[in-house]
Amino acid sequence: MGDAAGQISAFEPPPKPKRNKYALACSFLASMTSILLGYGADIGVMSGAILYIQKDLGISTTQKEVIMGILNVYSLLGSAAAGRTSDWIGRRYTIVFAGAIFFVGALLMGFATNYAFLMAGRFVAGVGVGYALMIAPVYTAEVSPAASRGFLTSFPEVFINFGILLGYVSNFAFSKLRLELGWRLMLGVGAIPSVFIALGVLAMPESPRWLVMQGRLRDAKHVLDKTSDSLAESKLRLAEIKEAAGIPQDCDDDVVAVSKKSHGEGVWRDLLFRPTPAVRHILLCAVGIHFFQQCTGIDSVVLYSPEIFKRAGIKDDTHQLLATMAVGFVKTLFILVATFLLDKIGRRPLLLSSMAGMILSLLGLAIGLTIIENSERRLIWAIALCLASVLSYVALFSIGMGPITWVYSSEIFPLRLRAQGCSIGVAANRVTSGALSMSFLSLSEAITIGGAFFLYTGMAVIALLFFYLLYPETQGRTLEEMDTLFGTFFRWRATARALKENELAQIAKENDDGTTVVSH
């Protein structure tokens, strides 16, 4: 009876480990830098502040488009520099540096007296945002255990949405003040969270992968022990990182000389000029997911929500801001739902279902706006269709496309290429966002606002096909296993099946060994 119980227990799956609270706290603190983008830098507060900036400074429609979208172009400088900076001074201090830059930018925007002064503030804030966008997902991916990496790496998107919501609330709160004071407070208050974020990050440990890259094995082991779900996982993670860094497995010194010690040297060559098939596939997927995240219209919808609601028939500024706040609440609510689904359902099913739903929502919004624009009467049902389409669009984006972009792109690059590889993805993200943000009003005038959303619908259809054909599932894989998943492009399913068969064979062998031991 006892032998039978022992045989059965040998086949029972191990209990699921509890979520590591220390890794959770580290990811939480690092991801808070994303509030800077959501609130003060670009999306949240600027969507409402621009209504009052335009009245106060008397700027033209073209200047309005530029001031709304130019930060995305400026952030390229930060994201391009962040990879090399984080390899040089570490992930943690790069986050502090991002907060400091944004603090200065927010103050400049808050004290701006004219359009040129405001543009200078946008430039400084944009550099800080570029740093924050690149480093937060990288740090979180590197500190997270594999079982909860999707949950933890989605935190940056959670805080972007929280920042957007804070920006919308700030718009409404300060909108009743004097014209010349209200919008300056909306923008300047963004300096406050950057101070607390920078101080909080100082309490975090450095990334274990960066520590190994510098040869600091003892420090890396200490961090891995605290951020892994078990000591066995900690040892496995350390062994995989040592292999990736070129350190012999039998080397247990506290500090070692690393032959591949990297401050970023040679990375651009291996990424862009002499990539392996696996790296080429990874780079295509990382750049592709960032590109399609933006070219399907999310920043146009969020940044120009008041304008969209105005075109849909909601004329009053206060009602436009209230409708925009509803967008922020829905977006934040559904990103919280997504964080709990990423490690249960997987990246690929969420990504594909999210994109399919976004296509339907964009189509509904395009139809509703086109009907309203060509009707002489106020059509309540069409206004309701537009509002429902916007809310469903941001909800579906937040439950899949939004967080998975950051999770997926930060977990697929090899260790040595990760920082600069992610910076390329962020650069693609910001260029696309900037192009759409600075052209939305002109595009709406050229092909109508309904036509603009028909165009976004077409891009979403292309994105769905691209993801379906090229993107393998990465759920549950360690960061060092990604090379085996990528490199076969459209034939990745055969590779995934072979890996699965090998895993099943290994499990069967271990079960046979376990049965033999019990029977003896």
Short mmCIF file of C-alpha atoms in Angstrom, two decimals:
data_model
loop_
_atom_site.label_atom_id
_atom_site.label_comp_id
_atom_site.label_asym_id
_atom_site.label_seq_id
_atom_site.Cartn_x
_atom_site.Cartn_y
_atom_site.Cartn_z
CA MET A 1 0.00 0.00 0.00
CA GLY A 2 2.85 2.31 0.94
CA ASP A 3 4.72 1.42 -2.29
CA ALA A 4 1.60 2.20 -4.35
CA ALA A 5 1.23 5.57 -2.66
CA GLY A 6 4.89 6.29 -3.33
CA GLN A 7 4.50 5.43 -7.01
CA ILE A 8 1.45 7.69 -7.36
CA SER A 9 3.14 10.59 -5.59
CA ALA A 10 6.12 10.30 -7.92
CA PHE A 11 3.85 11.17 -10.85
CA GLU A 12 2.02 14.01 -9.16
CA PRO A 13 3.00 17.50 -10.41
CA PRO A 14 4.91 19.57 -7.87
CA PRO A 15 2.87 22.22 -6.09
CA LYS A 16 2.91 25.58 -7.81
CA PRO A 17 5.31 27.91 -5.98
CA LYS A 18 3.98 31.07 -4.42
CA ARG A 19 4.76 34.30 -6.24
CA ASN A 20 8.11 35.65 -5.12
CA LYS A 21 7.36 38.78 -3.09
CA TYR A 22 10.87 40.21 -3.34
CA ALA A 23 10.90 39.94 -7.14
CA LEU A 24 7.40 41.44 -7.11
CA ALA A 25 8.60 44.45 -5.09
CA CYS A 26 11.65 44.99 -7.35
CA SER A 27 9.53 44.82 -10.51
CA PHE A 28 6.96 47.15 -8.96
CA LEU A 29 9.55 49.82 -8.14
CA ALA A 30 11.35 49.59 -11.50
CA SER A 31 8.11 49.75 -13.47
CA MET A 32 6.94 52.88 -11.69
CA THR A 33 9.21 54.83 -14.04
CA SER A 34 6.58 54.18 -16.72
CA ILE A 35 4.23 56.55 -14.87
CA LEU A 36 6.42 59.30 -16.31
CA LEU A 37 5.37 58.43 -19.86
CA GLY A 38 1.72 57.87 -19.02
CA TYR A 39 1.29 61.03 -16.96
CA GLY A 40 3.39 63.99 -17.80
CA ALA A 41 5.45 63.16 -20.81
CA ASP A 42 3.09 62.51 -23.62
CA ILE A 43 -0.15 60.65 -23.39
CA GLY A 44 -2.30 61.38 -20.35
CA VAL A 45 -1.99 64.98 -19.26
CA MET A 46 -1.10 66.42 -22.67
CA SER A 47 -4.34 65.20 -24.25
CA GLY A 48 -6.27 67.64 -22.06
CA ALA A 49 -3.62 70.29 -21.47
CA ILE A 50 -3.36 70.95 -25.20
CA LEU A 51 -6.92 72.35 -25.18
CA TYR A 52 -5.74 75.15 -22.86
CA ILE A 53 -2.23 75.53 -24.32
CA GLN A 54 -3.79 76.22 -27.71
CA LYS A 55 -6.04 78.93 -26.23
CA ASP A 56 -3.32 80.49 -24.06
CA LEU A 57 -0.38 80.49 -26.49
CA GLY A 58 -2.44 80.77 -29.67
CA ILE A 59 -0.65 77.95 -31.46
CA SER A 60 -1.67 76.66 -34.90
CA THR A 61 -2.98 73.19 -35.75
CA THR A 62 0.44 72.20 -37.11
CA GLN A 63 2.16 73.41 -33.93
CA LYS A 64 -0.42 71.47 -31.92
CA GLU A 65 0.39 68.27 -33.80
CA VAL A 66 4.13 68.81 -33.36
CA ILE A 67 3.98 69.52 -29.63
CA MET A 68 1.77 66.47 -29.12
CA GLY A 69 3.94 64.01 -31.00
CA ILE A 70 7.49 65.38 -30.94
CA LEU A 71 8.29 63.85 -27.56
CA ASN A 72 8.27 60.42 -29.21
CA VAL A 73 11.03 61.55 -31.57
CA TYR A 74 13.01 63.08 -28.72
CA SER A 75 12.69 59.86 -26.72
CA LEU A 76 14.69 58.10 -29.44
CA LEU A 77 17.82 59.73 -28.07
CA GLY A 78 17.10 58.35 -24.61
CA SER A 79 16.21 54.86 -25.75
CA ALA A 80 19.25 54.69 -28.06
CA ALA A 81 21.58 55.76 -25.26
CA ALA A 82 19.90 53.68 -22.55
CA GLY A 83 21.21 50.33 -23.81
CA ARG A 84 24.84 51.39 -23.63
CA THR A 85 24.28 53.35 -20.42
CA SER A 86 22.63 50.39 -18.66
CA ASP A 87 25.47 48.08 -19.72
CA TRP A 88 27.96 50.61 -18.36
CA ILE A 89 26.51 51.81 -15.03
CA GLY A 90 23.94 49.07 -14.45
CA ARG A 91 20.18 48.78 -14.84
CA ARG A 92 19.34 50.30 -11.43
CA TYR A 93 21.27 53.55 -11.77
CA THR A 94 19.97 53.97 -15.30
CA ILE A 95 16.44 54.06 -13.86
CA VAL A 96 17.54 56.75 -11.37
CA PHE A 97 19.13 58.70 -14.23
CA ALA A 98 15.87 58.52 -16.23
CA GLY A 99 13.93 59.95 -13.28
CA ALA A 100 16.39 62.82 -12.87
CA ILE A 101 16.18 63.80 -16.54
CA PHE A 102 12.41 63.73 -16.51
CA PHE A 103 12.29 65.84 -13.34
CA VAL A 104 14.11 68.64 -15.16
CA GLY A 105 11.89 68.28 -18.23
CA ALA A 106 8.66 68.46 -16.22
CA LEU A 107 9.81 71.66 -14.47
CA LEU A 108 10.73 73.24 -17.81
CA MET A 109 7.30 72.42 -19.24
CA GLY A 110 5.56 73.73 -16.12
CA PHE A 111 7.38 77.07 -16.25
CA ALA A 112 7.14 77.47 -20.04
CA THR A 113 6.23 81.01 -21.14
CA ASN A 114 6.06 80.40 -24.89
CA TYR A 115 6.00 77.68 -27.54
CA ALA A 116 9.82 77.44 -27.87
CA PHE A 117 10.24 77.11 -24.08
CA LEU A 118 7.60 74.37 -24.01
CA MET A 119 9.39 72.54 -26.82
CA ALA A 120 12.64 72.65 -24.83
CA GLY A 121 10.87 71.03 -21.89
CA ARG A 122 9.40 68.38 -24.17
CA PHE A 123 12.90 67.62 -25.47
CA VAL A 124 14.38 67.03 -22.01
CA ALA A 125 11.36 65.05 -20.83
CA GLY A 126 11.49 62.97 -24.02
CA VAL A 127 15.07 61.88 -23.37
CA GLY A 128 14.05 60.78 -19.86
CA VAL A 129 11.07 58.87 -21.21
CA GLY A 130 13.28 57.08 -23.75
CA TYR A 131 15.52 55.87 -20.93
CA ALA A 132 12.57 54.76 -18.79
CA LEU A 133 10.80 52.93 -21.63
CA MET A 134 13.84 50.80 -22.43
CA ILE A 135 15.21 50.02 -18.98
CA ALA A 136 12.11 49.15 -16.93
CA PRO A 137 11.10 46.03 -18.98
CA VAL A 138 14.74 44.89 -19.26
CA TYR A 139 15.36 45.08 -15.51
CA THR A 140 12.04 43.40 -14.70
CA ALA A 141 12.64 40.54 -17.15
CA GLU A 142 16.12 39.95 -15.75
CA VAL A 143 15.05 39.89 -12.11
CA SER A 144 11.88 37.78 -12.59
CA PRO A 145 11.63 33.98 -12.16
CA ALA A 146 10.40 32.27 -15.34
CA ALA A 147 7.07 31.17 -13.82
CA SER A 148 5.93 34.74 -13.20
CA ARG A 149 7.92 36.71 -15.78
CA GLY A 150 4.85 37.58 -17.84
CA PHE A 151 3.02 38.90 -14.78
CA LEU A 152 5.98 40.96 -13.57
CA THR A 153 7.16 42.21 -16.97
CA SER A 154 3.69 43.55 -17.71
CA PHE A 155 4.07 46.03 -14.83
CA PRO A 156 5.54 48.82 -17.03
CA GLU A 157 2.38 48.80 -19.15
CA VAL A 158 0.27 48.82 -15.94
CA PHE A 159 2.03 51.96 -14.76
CA ILE A 160 1.83 53.64 -18.18
CA ASN A 161 -1.93 53.20 -17.93
CA PHE A 162 -1.99 54.37 -14.32
CA GLY A 163 -0.02 57.44 -15.39
CA ILE A 164 -2.49 58.09 -18.22
CA LEU A 165 -5.37 57.89 -15.75
CA LEU A 166 -3.61 60.28 -13.36
CA GLY A 167 -3.07 62.65 -16.26
CA TYR A 168 -6.76 62.60 -17.17
CA VAL A 169 -7.75 63.21 -13.53
CA SER A 170 -5.20 66.05 -13.32
CA ASN A 171 -6.65 67.61 -16.46
CA PHE A 172 -10.12 67.62 -14.96
CA ALA A 173 -8.90 68.84 -11.54
CA PHE A 174 -6.86 71.80 -12.86
CA SER A 175 -9.19 72.70 -15.75
CA LYS A 176 -11.17 75.10 -13.54
CA LEU A 177 -8.14 77.26 -12.69
CA ARG A 178 -7.08 80.37 -14.60
CA LEU A 179 -6.20 79.58 -18.21
CA GLU A 180 -2.50 80.51 -17.91
CA LEU A 181 -2.08 78.58 -14.62
CA GLY A 182 -4.09 75.39 -15.15
CA TRP A 183 -2.14 73.78 -17.98
CA ARG A 184 1.21 74.69 -16.38
CA LEU A 185 0.22 72.86 -13.19
CA MET A 186 -1.00 69.91 -15.25
CA LEU A 187 2.47 69.53 -16.78
CA GLY A 188 4.67 70.66 -13.88
CA VAL A 189 3.15 68.34 -11.27
CA GLY A 190 4.74 65.44 -13.19
CA ALA A 191 8.06 66.34 -11.55
CA ILE A 192 6.83 65.10 -8.17
CA PRO A 193 6.54 61.34 -8.89
CA SER A 194 9.97 61.29 -10.56
CA VAL A 195 11.61 62.23 -7.23
CA PHE A 196 9.91 59.43 -5.29
CA ILE A 197 10.61 56.93 -8.07
CA ALA A 198 14.34 57.74 -8.11
CA LEU A 199 14.57 57.39 -4.32
CA GLY A 200 12.60 54.14 -4.30
CA VAL A 201 14.78 52.55 -6.98
CA LEU A 202 17.87 53.02 -4.78
CA ALA A 203 16.42 50.35 -2.47
CA MET A 204 16.40 47.77 -5.29
CA PRO A 205 19.19 45.27 -6.02
CA GLU A 206 21.07 45.34 -9.29
CA SER A 207 20.02 42.94 -12.08
CA PRO A 208 21.65 39.51 -11.53
CA ARG A 209 22.41 39.19 -15.22
CA TRP A 210 24.22 42.51 -15.28
CA LEU A 211 26.20 41.48 -12.17
CA VAL A 212 27.31 38.26 -13.87
CA MET A 213 28.30 40.23 -16.98
CA GLN A 214 30.61 42.20 -14.70
CA GLY A 215 32.01 39.04 -13.05
CA ARG A 216 30.35 39.70 -9.67
CA LEU A 217 29.16 36.14 -9.06
CA ARG A 218 28.65 36.41 -5.31
CA ASP A 219 26.41 39.46 -5.65
CA ALA A 220 24.48 37.84 -8.50
CA LYS A 221 23.94 34.63 -6.48
CA HIS A 222 22.64 36.67 -3.55
CA VAL A 223 20.09 38.46 -5.77
CA LEU A 224 19.04 35.23 -7.51
CA ASP A 225 18.48 33.49 -4.17
CA LYS A 226 16.10 36.28 -3.18
CA THR A 227 14.27 36.60 -6.51
CA SER A 228 13.84 32.91 -7.44
CA ASP A 229 10.94 30.69 -6.41
CA SER A 230 13.35 28.11 -4.94
CA LEU A 231 17.06 27.59 -4.32
CA ALA A 232 17.08 24.95 -7.06
CA GLU A 233 15.74 27.50 -9.54
CA SER A 234 18.31 30.02 -8.33
CA LYS A 235 21.15 27.58 -9.07
CA LEU A 236 19.67 26.79 -12.49
CA ARG A 237 19.30 30.47 -13.38
CA LEU A 238 22.88 31.19 -12.27
CA ALA A 239 24.22 28.26 -14.33
CA GLU A 240 22.38 29.48 -17.44
CA ILE A 241 23.57 33.07 -17.01
CA LYS A 242 27.16 31.91 -16.44
CA GLU A 243 27.01 29.88 -19.64
CA ALA A 244 25.68 32.87 -21.58
CA ALA A 245 28.43 35.08 -20.13
CA GLY A 246 31.20 32.55 -20.90
CA ILE A 247 32.02 31.69 -17.27
CA PRO A 248 32.94 28.03 -16.52
CA GLN A 249 30.29 26.23 -14.47
CA ASP A 250 32.84 25.05 -11.89
CA CYS A 251 33.92 28.64 -11.18
CA ASP A 252 32.51 29.71 -7.80
CA ASP A 253 34.75 32.67 -7.01
CA ASP A 254 33.10 35.79 -5.61
CA VAL A 255 34.56 37.95 -8.39
CA VAL A 256 35.91 36.64 -11.70
CA ALA A 257 37.38 38.06 -14.86
CA VAL A 258 34.77 37.67 -17.58
CA SER A 259 36.07 37.01 -21.07
CA LYS A 260 32.82 38.34 -22.54
CA LYS A 261 32.57 41.16 -20.03
CA SER A 262 30.45 43.71 -21.77
CA HIS A 263 29.91 47.40 -21.63
CA GLY A 264 28.19 47.08 -24.99
CA GLU A 265 31.22 46.48 -27.23
CA GLY A 266 30.47 44.60 -30.45
CA VAL A 267 26.76 44.33 -29.74
CA TRP A 268 25.62 46.47 -32.67
CA ARG A 269 27.71 44.35 -35.02
CA ASP A 270 26.12 41.11 -33.74
CA LEU A 271 22.64 42.64 -33.83
CA LEU A 272 22.63 44.42 -37.19
CA PHE A 273 25.61 43.46 -39.35
CA ARG A 274 26.40 39.81 -38.56
CA PRO A 275 23.32 38.39 -36.81
CA THR A 276 22.71 34.67 -36.54
CA PRO A 277 19.39 33.37 -37.94
CA ALA A 278 18.02 33.26 -34.37
CA VAL A 279 19.01 36.86 -33.66
CA ARG A 280 17.62 37.99 -37.03
CA HIS A 281 14.27 36.33 -36.22
CA ILE A 282 14.27 37.80 -32.68
CA LEU A 283 15.04 41.29 -33.98
CA LEU A 284 12.27 41.05 -36.59
CA CYS A 285 9.78 40.01 -33.90
CA ALA A 286 10.90 42.70 -31.43
CA VAL A 287 10.80 45.54 -33.95
CA GLY A 288 7.60 44.20 -35.52
CA ILE A 289 5.60 44.02 -32.31
CA HIS A 290 6.67 47.55 -31.30
CA PHE A 291 5.85 48.91 -34.75
CA PHE A 292 2.41 47.34 -34.91
CA GLN A 293 1.58 48.33 -31.33
CA GLN A 294 1.69 51.95 -32.44
CA CYS A 295 0.65 51.88 -36.10
CA THR A 296 -2.70 50.35 -35.16
CA GLY A 297 -3.58 53.74 -33.66
CA ILE A 298 -3.37 53.48 -29.87
CA ASP A 299 -1.60 56.81 -29.29
CA SER A 300 -3.91 58.57 -31.73
CA VAL A 301 -6.92 57.27 -29.80
CA VAL A 302 -5.55 58.04 -26.33
CA LEU A 303 -3.76 61.30 -27.13
CA TYR A 304 -6.57 62.77 -29.23
CA SER A 305 -9.51 61.36 -27.25
CA PRO A 306 -11.04 64.82 -26.67
CA GLU A 307 -10.75 65.58 -30.40
CA ILE A 308 -12.32 62.22 -31.33
CA PHE A 309 -15.20 62.76 -28.92
CA LYS A 310 -15.65 66.28 -30.29
CA ARG A 311 -15.90 64.91 -33.85
CA ALA A 312 -18.31 62.27 -32.55
CA GLY A 313 -20.70 64.99 -31.33
CA ILE A 314 -19.61 65.70 -27.74
CA LYS A 315 -18.97 69.46 -27.96
CA ASP A 316 -18.44 70.64 -24.35
CA ASP A 317 -14.82 70.65 -23.04
CA THR A 318 -15.85 69.27 -19.63
CA HIS A 319 -17.86 66.44 -21.20
CA GLN A 320 -14.93 65.62 -23.47
CA LEU A 321 -12.61 65.38 -20.45
CA LEU A 322 -15.11 63.20 -18.58
CA ALA A 323 -15.39 60.84 -21.57
CA THR A 324 -11.59 60.79 -21.76
CA MET A 325 -11.40 59.89 -18.05
CA ALA A 326 -13.65 56.91 -18.82
CA VAL A 327 -11.07 55.81 -21.40
CA GLY A 328 -8.36 56.00 -18.72
CA PHE A 329 -10.38 53.97 -16.20
CA VAL A 330 -11.20 51.24 -18.70
CA LYS A 331 -7.63 51.07 -19.98
CA THR A 332 -6.23 50.76 -16.44
CA LEU A 333 -8.81 48.18 -15.34
CA PHE A 334 -8.13 45.84 -18.24
CA ILE A 335 -4.36 46.05 -17.99
CA LEU A 336 -4.73 44.81 -14.40
CA VAL A 337 -6.76 41.86 -15.72
CA ALA A 338 -4.06 41.14 -18.32
CA THR A 339 -1.29 40.86 -15.72
CA PHE A 340 -2.97 37.78 -14.24
CA LEU A 341 -3.61 36.13 -17.62
CA LEU A 342 -0.15 36.39 -19.20
CA ASP A 343 1.37 33.44 -17.30
CA LYS A 344 -1.85 31.39 -17.35
CA ILE A 345 -3.06 31.71 -20.94
CA GLY A 346 0.24 32.56 -22.61
CA ARG A 347 1.52 35.41 -24.78
CA ARG A 348 0.40 34.17 -28.19
CA PRO A 349 -3.34 33.47 -27.51
CA LEU A 350 -3.75 36.81 -25.74
CA LEU A 351 -1.91 38.68 -28.49
CA LEU A 352 -3.97 37.18 -31.32
CA SER A 353 -7.35 37.51 -29.59
CA SER A 354 -6.54 41.08 -28.53
CA MET A 355 -5.65 42.07 -32.07
CA ALA A 356 -8.78 40.45 -33.52
CA GLY A 357 -10.95 42.40 -31.07
CA MET A 358 -9.09 45.64 -31.83
CA ILE A 359 -9.87 45.18 -35.54
CA LEU A 360 -13.62 45.00 -34.81
CA SER A 361 -13.45 48.02 -32.48
CA LEU A 362 -11.52 50.14 -34.98
CA LEU A 363 -13.99 49.17 -37.69
CA GLY A 364 -16.91 50.21 -35.47
CA LEU A 365 -15.26 53.55 -34.66
CA ALA A 366 -14.48 54.22 -38.35
CA ILE A 367 -18.07 53.47 -39.37
CA GLY A 368 -19.55 55.56 -36.54
CA LEU A 369 -17.39 58.61 -37.25
CA THR A 370 -18.04 58.38 -40.99
CA ILE A 371 -21.81 58.27 -40.46
CA ILE A 372 -21.73 61.24 -38.03
CA GLU A 373 -19.55 63.27 -40.36
CA ASN A 374 -21.95 62.76 -43.27
CA SER A 375 -25.16 63.29 -41.32
CA GLU A 376 -26.89 66.61 -40.77
CA ARG A 377 -28.76 65.34 -37.69
CA ARG A 378 -27.39 64.43 -34.25
CA LEU A 379 -27.44 60.63 -34.19
CA ILE A 380 -27.36 59.41 -30.59
CA TRP A 381 -26.84 55.78 -31.61
CA ALA A 382 -23.79 56.71 -33.71
CA ILE A 383 -22.31 58.73 -30.83
CA ALA A 384 -22.89 55.71 -28.55
CA LEU A 385 -21.23 53.45 -31.14
CA CYS A 386 -18.15 55.69 -31.23
CA LEU A 387 -17.90 55.84 -27.43
CA ALA A 388 -18.38 52.07 -27.08
CA SER A 389 -15.83 51.42 -29.86
CA VAL A 390 -13.19 53.62 -28.20
CA LEU A 391 -13.73 51.96 -24.80
CA SER A 392 -13.67 48.43 -26.26
CA TYR A 393 -10.59 49.27 -28.33
CA VAL A 394 -8.53 50.46 -25.33
CA ALA A 395 -9.81 47.52 -23.23
CA LEU A 396 -8.77 44.95 -25.85
CA PHE A 397 -5.45 46.71 -26.41
CA SER A 398 -4.73 46.66 -22.67
CA ILE A 399 -5.58 43.00 -22.24
CA GLY A 400 -3.12 41.82 -24.89
CA MET A 401 -1.28 44.03 -27.34
CA GLY A 402 -0.28 46.63 -24.75
CA PRO A 403 1.52 44.53 -22.11
CA ILE A 404 2.66 41.70 -24.41
CA THR A 405 4.71 44.13 -26.54
CA TRP A 406 6.93 44.90 -23.55
CA VAL A 407 6.93 41.38 -22.12
CA TYR A 408 7.74 39.66 -25.41
CA SER A 409 10.41 42.06 -26.65
CA SER A 410 12.24 42.11 -23.31
CA GLU A 411 12.40 38.32 -22.88
CA ILE A 412 13.48 37.05 -26.30
CA PHE A 413 16.92 38.65 -26.75
CA PRO A 414 20.10 36.81 -25.67
CA LEU A 415 21.74 38.20 -22.53
CA ARG A 416 24.58 40.09 -24.22
CA LEU A 417 22.29 41.69 -26.80
CA ARG A 418 19.30 42.39 -24.56
CA ALA A 419 19.82 46.03 -23.59
CA GLN A 420 20.65 47.30 -27.09
CA GLY A 421 18.13 44.96 -28.73
CA CYS A 422 15.35 46.32 -26.55
CA SER A 423 16.47 49.87 -27.30
CA ILE A 424 15.98 49.18 -31.05
CA GLY A 425 12.45 47.97 -30.33
CA VAL A 426 11.68 51.05 -28.24
CA ALA A 427 13.12 53.25 -31.00
CA ALA A 428 10.74 51.65 -33.53
CA ASN A 429 7.90 52.18 -31.06
CA ARG A 430 8.66 55.87 -30.54
CA VAL A 431 9.28 56.66 -34.24
CA THR A 432 5.96 55.09 -35.20
CA SER A 433 4.12 56.78 -32.33
CA GLY A 434 5.66 60.15 -33.21
CA ALA A 435 4.77 59.80 -36.89
CA LEU A 436 1.15 58.96 -36.09
CA SER A 437 0.79 61.57 -33.33
CA MET A 438 2.16 64.37 -35.50
CA SER A 439 0.05 63.43 -38.52
CA PHE A 440 -3.33 62.46 -37.04
CA LEU A 441 -5.05 65.84 -37.45
CA SER A 442 -3.61 66.34 -40.94
CA LEU A 443 -4.56 62.77 -41.90
CA SER A 444 -8.09 63.35 -40.58
CA GLU A 445 -8.44 66.47 -42.73
CA ALA A 446 -7.03 64.71 -45.80
CA ILE A 447 -9.07 61.46 -45.73
CA THR A 448 -11.63 62.31 -42.98
CA ILE A 449 -11.39 61.08 -39.40
CA GLY A 450 -13.41 57.99 -40.30
CA GLY A 451 -10.96 57.28 -43.13
CA ALA A 452 -8.05 57.54 -40.69
CA PHE A 453 -9.55 54.77 -38.55
CA PHE A 454 -10.30 52.64 -41.61
CA LEU A 455 -6.56 52.93 -42.33
CA TYR A 456 -5.71 51.84 -38.78
CA THR A 457 -8.09 48.90 -39.20
CA GLY A 458 -6.15 47.77 -42.27
CA MET A 459 -2.86 47.98 -40.37
CA ALA A 460 -4.38 45.90 -37.56
CA VAL A 461 -5.34 43.17 -40.05
CA ILE A 462 -1.74 43.06 -41.35
CA ALA A 463 -0.49 42.93 -37.75
CA LEU A 464 -2.72 39.94 -36.94
CA LEU A 465 -1.35 37.98 -39.91
CA PHE A 466 2.25 38.94 -39.01
CA PHE A 467 1.87 37.75 -35.42
CA TYR A 468 0.11 34.53 -36.42
CA LEU A 469 2.83 33.53 -38.87
CA LEU A 470 6.04 34.53 -37.08
CA TYR A 471 5.62 34.59 -33.29
CA PRO A 472 6.27 31.44 -31.19
CA GLU A 473 4.94 31.06 -27.65
CA THR A 474 7.54 31.98 -24.99
CA GLN A 475 5.52 31.27 -21.84
CA GLY A 476 7.49 29.36 -19.18
CA ARG A 477 10.79 29.45 -21.09
CA THR A 478 13.88 30.75 -19.36
CA LEU A 479 15.54 33.76 -20.97
CA GLU A 480 18.49 31.60 -21.96
CA GLU A 481 16.26 29.11 -23.87
CA MET A 482 15.02 31.62 -26.42
CA ASP A 483 17.73 30.80 -28.98
CA THR A 484 16.15 27.38 -29.47
CA LEU A 485 12.72 28.86 -30.24
CA PHE A 486 13.83 31.37 -32.84
CA GLY A 487 15.72 31.17 -36.12
CA THR A 488 13.37 29.17 -38.34
CA PHE A 489 10.98 32.12 -39.05
CA PHE A 490 7.78 30.74 -40.66
CA ARG A 491 8.76 27.17 -39.70
CA TRP A 492 8.88 27.92 -35.94
CA ARG A 493 6.00 25.49 -35.27
CA ALA A 494 8.16 22.52 -36.28
CA THR A 495 10.88 23.74 -33.92
CA ALA A 496 8.38 24.14 -31.08
CA ARG A 497 7.01 20.62 -31.69
CA ALA A 498 10.52 19.16 -31.61
CA LEU A 499 11.27 20.94 -28.34
CA LYS A 500 8.00 19.70 -26.85
CA GLU A 501 8.74 16.13 -27.91
CA ASN A 502 12.20 16.34 -26.33
CA GLU A 503 10.70 17.66 -23.10
CA LEU A 504 8.07 14.90 -23.01
CA ALA A 505 10.73 12.28 -23.66
CA GLN A 506 12.82 13.69 -20.82
CA ILE A 507 9.80 13.69 -18.46
CA ALA A 508 8.98 10.10 -19.44
CA LYS A 509 12.57 9.05 -18.77
CA GLU A 510 12.52 10.72 -15.35
CA ASN A 511 9.18 9.06 -14.52
CA ASP A 512 10.54 5.66 -15.58
CA ASP A 513 13.58 6.21 -13.35
CA GLY A 514 11.31 7.27 -10.48
CA THR A 515 9.12 4.16 -10.89
CA THR A 516 12.16 1.93 -10.89
CA VAL A 517 13.45 3.46 -7.69
CA VAL A 518 10.08 3.06 -5.97
CA SER A 519 9.61 -0.54 -7.08
CA HIS A 520 12.97 -1.45 -5.60
#
